[in-house]
């Protein structure tokens, strides 16, 4: 790794840690606030930013990967502990992701397709909304609000990325559920928060497109 890349990774880690502090303070000030111990989000933000910069350096879609990582840090802990995804993050995330996709396409027109991104977001929203209407234990309202954003980010790259991201998410969710039942901490009727798994699936396929 060249000196410029090392400096970029170090700067990204510092900015990621600062972003973690911002996320922690924002979560604490929400109407249904969430208090996260100092250091956890800072460490997660620094790690995600450093990994993203290391593996996506020089790629025109690095901004999309960073956004997916930021959402992963901001939302996962809340969903795991409280089984909800704050509207204060999921709702503005969609226009922010749309803007990021638009800027990426303007700077690098061959890096992806905004039309495919929009179509992916619409299709995933329809599917997840239908699942939530059938049973809230399958899919929560927060997941329905989050999935268009993830569809935009994954769909910009390829349709295969969307399918792979979902496969990673549901496979990971299944492993967690089976492990929880094996350890006696979960039952077949226990609600499994899908937000973290969806976010991990999105971040991973953007981080490792090959």
Coordinates of C-alpha atoms in Angstrom, one line a residue:
X1 CA 0.0 0.0 0.0
X2 CA 1.4 3.4 -1.0
X3 CA 1.9 6.3 1.4
X4 CA -1.0 8.2 -0.1
X5 CA -3.3 5.2 0.5
X6 CA -2.0 4.8 4.1
X7 CA -2.7 8.4 4.8
X8 CA -6.2 8.1 3.3
X9 CA -6.9 5.0 5.4
X10 CA -5.7 6.8 8.6
X11 CA -7.8 9.9 7.8
X12 CA -10.8 7.7 7.0
X13 CA -10.5 5.9 10.4
X14 CA -10.3 9.3 12.2
X15 CA -13.3 10.6 10.3
X16 CA -15.2 7.3 10.9
X17 CA -14.6 7.6 14.6
X18 CA -15.8 11.2 14.6
X19 CA -18.9 10.1 12.6
X20 CA -19.5 7.4 15.3
X21 CA -19.5 10.1 17.9
X22 CA -22.0 12.1 15.9
X23 CA -24.2 9.0 15.5
X24 CA -24.1 8.3 19.2
X25 CA -25.1 11.9 20.1
X26 CA -27.9 11.9 17.5
X27 CA -29.3 8.6 18.8
X28 CA -29.4 9.9 22.3
X29 CA -31.4 13.0 21.3
X30 CA -34.1 11.2 19.4
X31 CA -37.7 11.3 20.7
X32 CA -37.3 7.6 21.5
X33 CA -33.6 8.0 22.3
X34 CA -31.1 5.2 22.4
X35 CA -28.1 5.5 24.8
X36 CA -25.0 3.8 23.4
X37 CA -21.9 3.5 25.7
X38 CA -19.0 5.8 24.6
X39 CA -16.5 4.1 22.3
X40 CA -18.6 1.5 20.7
X41 CA -19.9 3.5 17.7
X42 CA -16.6 5.3 17.5
X43 CA -14.7 2.1 17.2
X44 CA -17.2 0.6 14.7
X45 CA -17.2 3.8 12.6
X46 CA -13.4 3.9 12.5
X47 CA -13.2 0.2 11.5
X48 CA -15.8 0.4 8.8
X49 CA -14.3 3.5 7.3
X50 CA -10.8 2.1 7.4
X51 CA -11.9 -1.2 5.7
X52 CA -13.9 0.6 3.1
X53 CA -11.0 2.9 2.2
X54 CA -8.6 0.0 2.1
X55 CA -10.7 -2.3 -0.1
X56 CA -12.5 0.3 -2.2
X57 CA -9.7 2.8 -2.7
X58 CA -9.7 4.3 -6.3
X59 CA -13.2 2.9 -7.1
X60 CA -15.8 5.5 -8.2
X61 CA -18.4 3.9 -6.0
X62 CA -16.4 4.3 -2.8
X63 CA -18.9 7.0 -1.6
X64 CA -21.8 4.5 -1.9
X65 CA -19.8 1.9 0.1
X66 CA -19.1 4.5 2.8
X67 CA -22.7 5.4 3.0
X68 CA -23.7 1.8 3.4
X69 CA -21.1 1.4 6.1
X70 CA -22.4 4.5 7.9
X71 CA -25.9 3.1 7.9
X72 CA -24.6 -0.2 9.2
X73 CA -22.9 1.5 12.2
X74 CA -25.9 3.8 12.9
X75 CA -28.7 1.3 12.7
X76 CA -27.5 -2.2 13.6
X77 CA -27.1 -1.7 17.4
X78 CA -30.5 0.0 17.7
X79 CA -32.2 -2.8 15.9
X80 CA -30.4 -5.6 17.8
X81 CA -31.2 -4.1 21.2
X82 CA -34.5 -2.4 20.7
X83 CA -35.9 -4.2 17.5
X84 CA -36.6 -1.0 15.7
X85 CA -35.0 1.2 13.0
X86 CA -35.3 5.0 13.8
X87 CA -37.3 7.0 11.2
X88 CA -34.9 9.8 11.8
X89 CA -32.3 7.8 10.0
X90 CA -34.2 5.5 7.6
X91 CA -36.4 8.2 6.1
X92 CA -33.6 10.8 5.1
X93 CA -31.3 7.9 4.1
X94 CA -33.3 7.4 0.9
X95 CA -32.9 10.9 -0.7
X96 CA -29.3 10.9 0.5
X97 CA -28.6 7.6 -1.2
X98 CA -30.4 8.9 -4.4
X99 CA -28.2 12.0 -4.3
X100 CA -25.1 9.8 -3.8
X101 CA -26.0 7.6 -6.7
X102 CA -26.7 10.6 -8.9
X103 CA -23.3 12.2 -8.1
X104 CA -21.5 8.9 -8.6
X105 CA -23.1 8.5 -12.1
X106 CA -22.2 12.1 -13.1
X107 CA -18.6 11.6 -12.1
X108 CA -18.3 8.1 -13.5
X109 CA -21.1 7.3 -16.0
X110 CA -19.8 3.8 -16.6
X111 CA -19.8 2.8 -12.9
X112 CA -23.5 1.8 -12.8
X113 CA -27.1 2.5 -13.8
X114 CA -29.4 5.0 -11.9
X115 CA -32.4 3.5 -13.7
X116 CA -31.5 0.0 -12.4
X117 CA -30.9 1.4 -9.0
X118 CA -34.4 3.0 -9.0
X119 CA -36.0 -0.1 -10.3
X120 CA -34.3 -2.2 -7.6
X121 CA -35.5 0.1 -4.9
X122 CA -39.1 0.0 -6.1
X123 CA -39.2 -3.7 -6.5
X124 CA -37.6 -4.4 -3.1
X125 CA -39.9 -2.0 -1.4
X126 CA -43.0 -3.7 -3.0
X127 CA -41.8 -7.2 -1.9
X128 CA -40.9 -6.2 1.6
X129 CA -44.1 -4.2 2.1
X130 CA -46.1 -7.2 1.0
X131 CA -44.2 -9.4 3.4
X132 CA -44.9 -7.0 6.2
X133 CA -48.6 -6.9 5.4
X134 CA -48.7 -10.7 5.6
X135 CA -46.9 -10.9 8.9
X136 CA -45.0 -8.3 11.0
X137 CA -42.8 -11.1 12.3
X138 CA -41.5 -11.7 8.8
X139 CA -40.6 -8.0 8.2
X140 CA -41.0 -4.9 10.3
X141 CA -42.0 -1.5 9.2
X142 CA -38.5 -0.2 9.8
X143 CA -37.1 -2.8 7.4
X144 CA -39.7 -1.7 4.8
X145 CA -38.5 1.9 5.1
X146 CA -34.9 0.9 4.9
X147 CA -34.9 -1.5 2.0
X148 CA -35.4 1.1 -0.8
X149 CA -32.2 2.8 0.2
X150 CA -30.3 -0.5 0.2
X151 CA -31.9 -1.3 -3.2
X152 CA -30.6 2.0 -4.6
X153 CA -27.1 1.3 -3.4
X154 CA -26.9 -2.3 -4.5
X155 CA -28.9 -1.9 -7.7
X156 CA -26.7 0.8 -9.0
X157 CA -23.9 -1.7 -9.5
X158 CA -25.9 -4.7 -10.8
X159 CA -28.9 -6.8 -10.4
X160 CA -26.7 -9.7 -9.3
X161 CA -25.5 -7.5 -6.4
X162 CA -29.1 -7.1 -5.2
X163 CA -29.7 -10.8 -5.3
X164 CA -26.4 -11.6 -3.6
X165 CA -27.0 -8.9 -0.9
X166 CA -30.3 -10.4 -0.1
X167 CA -28.9 -13.9 -0.1
X168 CA -26.2 -12.9 2.4
X169 CA -28.8 -11.1 4.6
X170 CA -31.2 -14.0 4.8
X171 CA -28.5 -16.6 5.1
X172 CA -26.9 -14.7 8.0
X173 CA -30.3 -14.3 9.6
X174 CA -31.0 -18.0 9.4
X175 CA -27.6 -18.8 10.9
X176 CA -28.2 -16.4 13.8
X177 CA -31.7 -17.9 14.4
X178 CA -30.5 -21.5 14.3
X179 CA -27.6 -20.7 16.6
X180 CA -30.0 -18.8 19.0
X181 CA -32.3 -21.8 19.1
X182 CA -29.4 -24.2 19.6
X183 CA -28.3 -22.2 22.6
X184 CA -31.8 -21.9 24.0
X185 CA -31.9 -18.1 23.6
X186 CA -34.5 -18.1 20.8
X187 CA -37.6 -20.1 19.9
X188 CA -39.1 -20.7 16.5
X189 CA -41.5 -17.8 17.3
X190 CA -38.8 -15.3 18.3
X191 CA -38.6 -12.1 16.3
X192 CA -35.2 -11.8 14.6
X193 CA -34.1 -8.2 13.7
X194 CA -33.4 -8.2 10.0
X195 CA -32.0 -4.7 9.7
X196 CA -28.4 -5.6 10.7
X197 CA -28.4 -8.6 8.3
X198 CA -29.7 -6.5 5.4
X199 CA -27.2 -3.8 6.1
X200 CA -24.3 -6.3 6.3
X201 CA -25.4 -7.8 3.0
X202 CA -25.5 -4.5 1.3
X203 CA -22.2 -3.3 2.7
X204 CA -20.4 -6.6 1.8
X205 CA -21.6 -6.7 -1.8
X206 CA -20.6 -3.1 -2.3
X207 CA -17.3 -3.6 -0.6
X208 CA -16.4 -6.8 -2.5
X209 CA -18.1 -6.5 -5.9
X210 CA -16.1 -9.3 -7.4

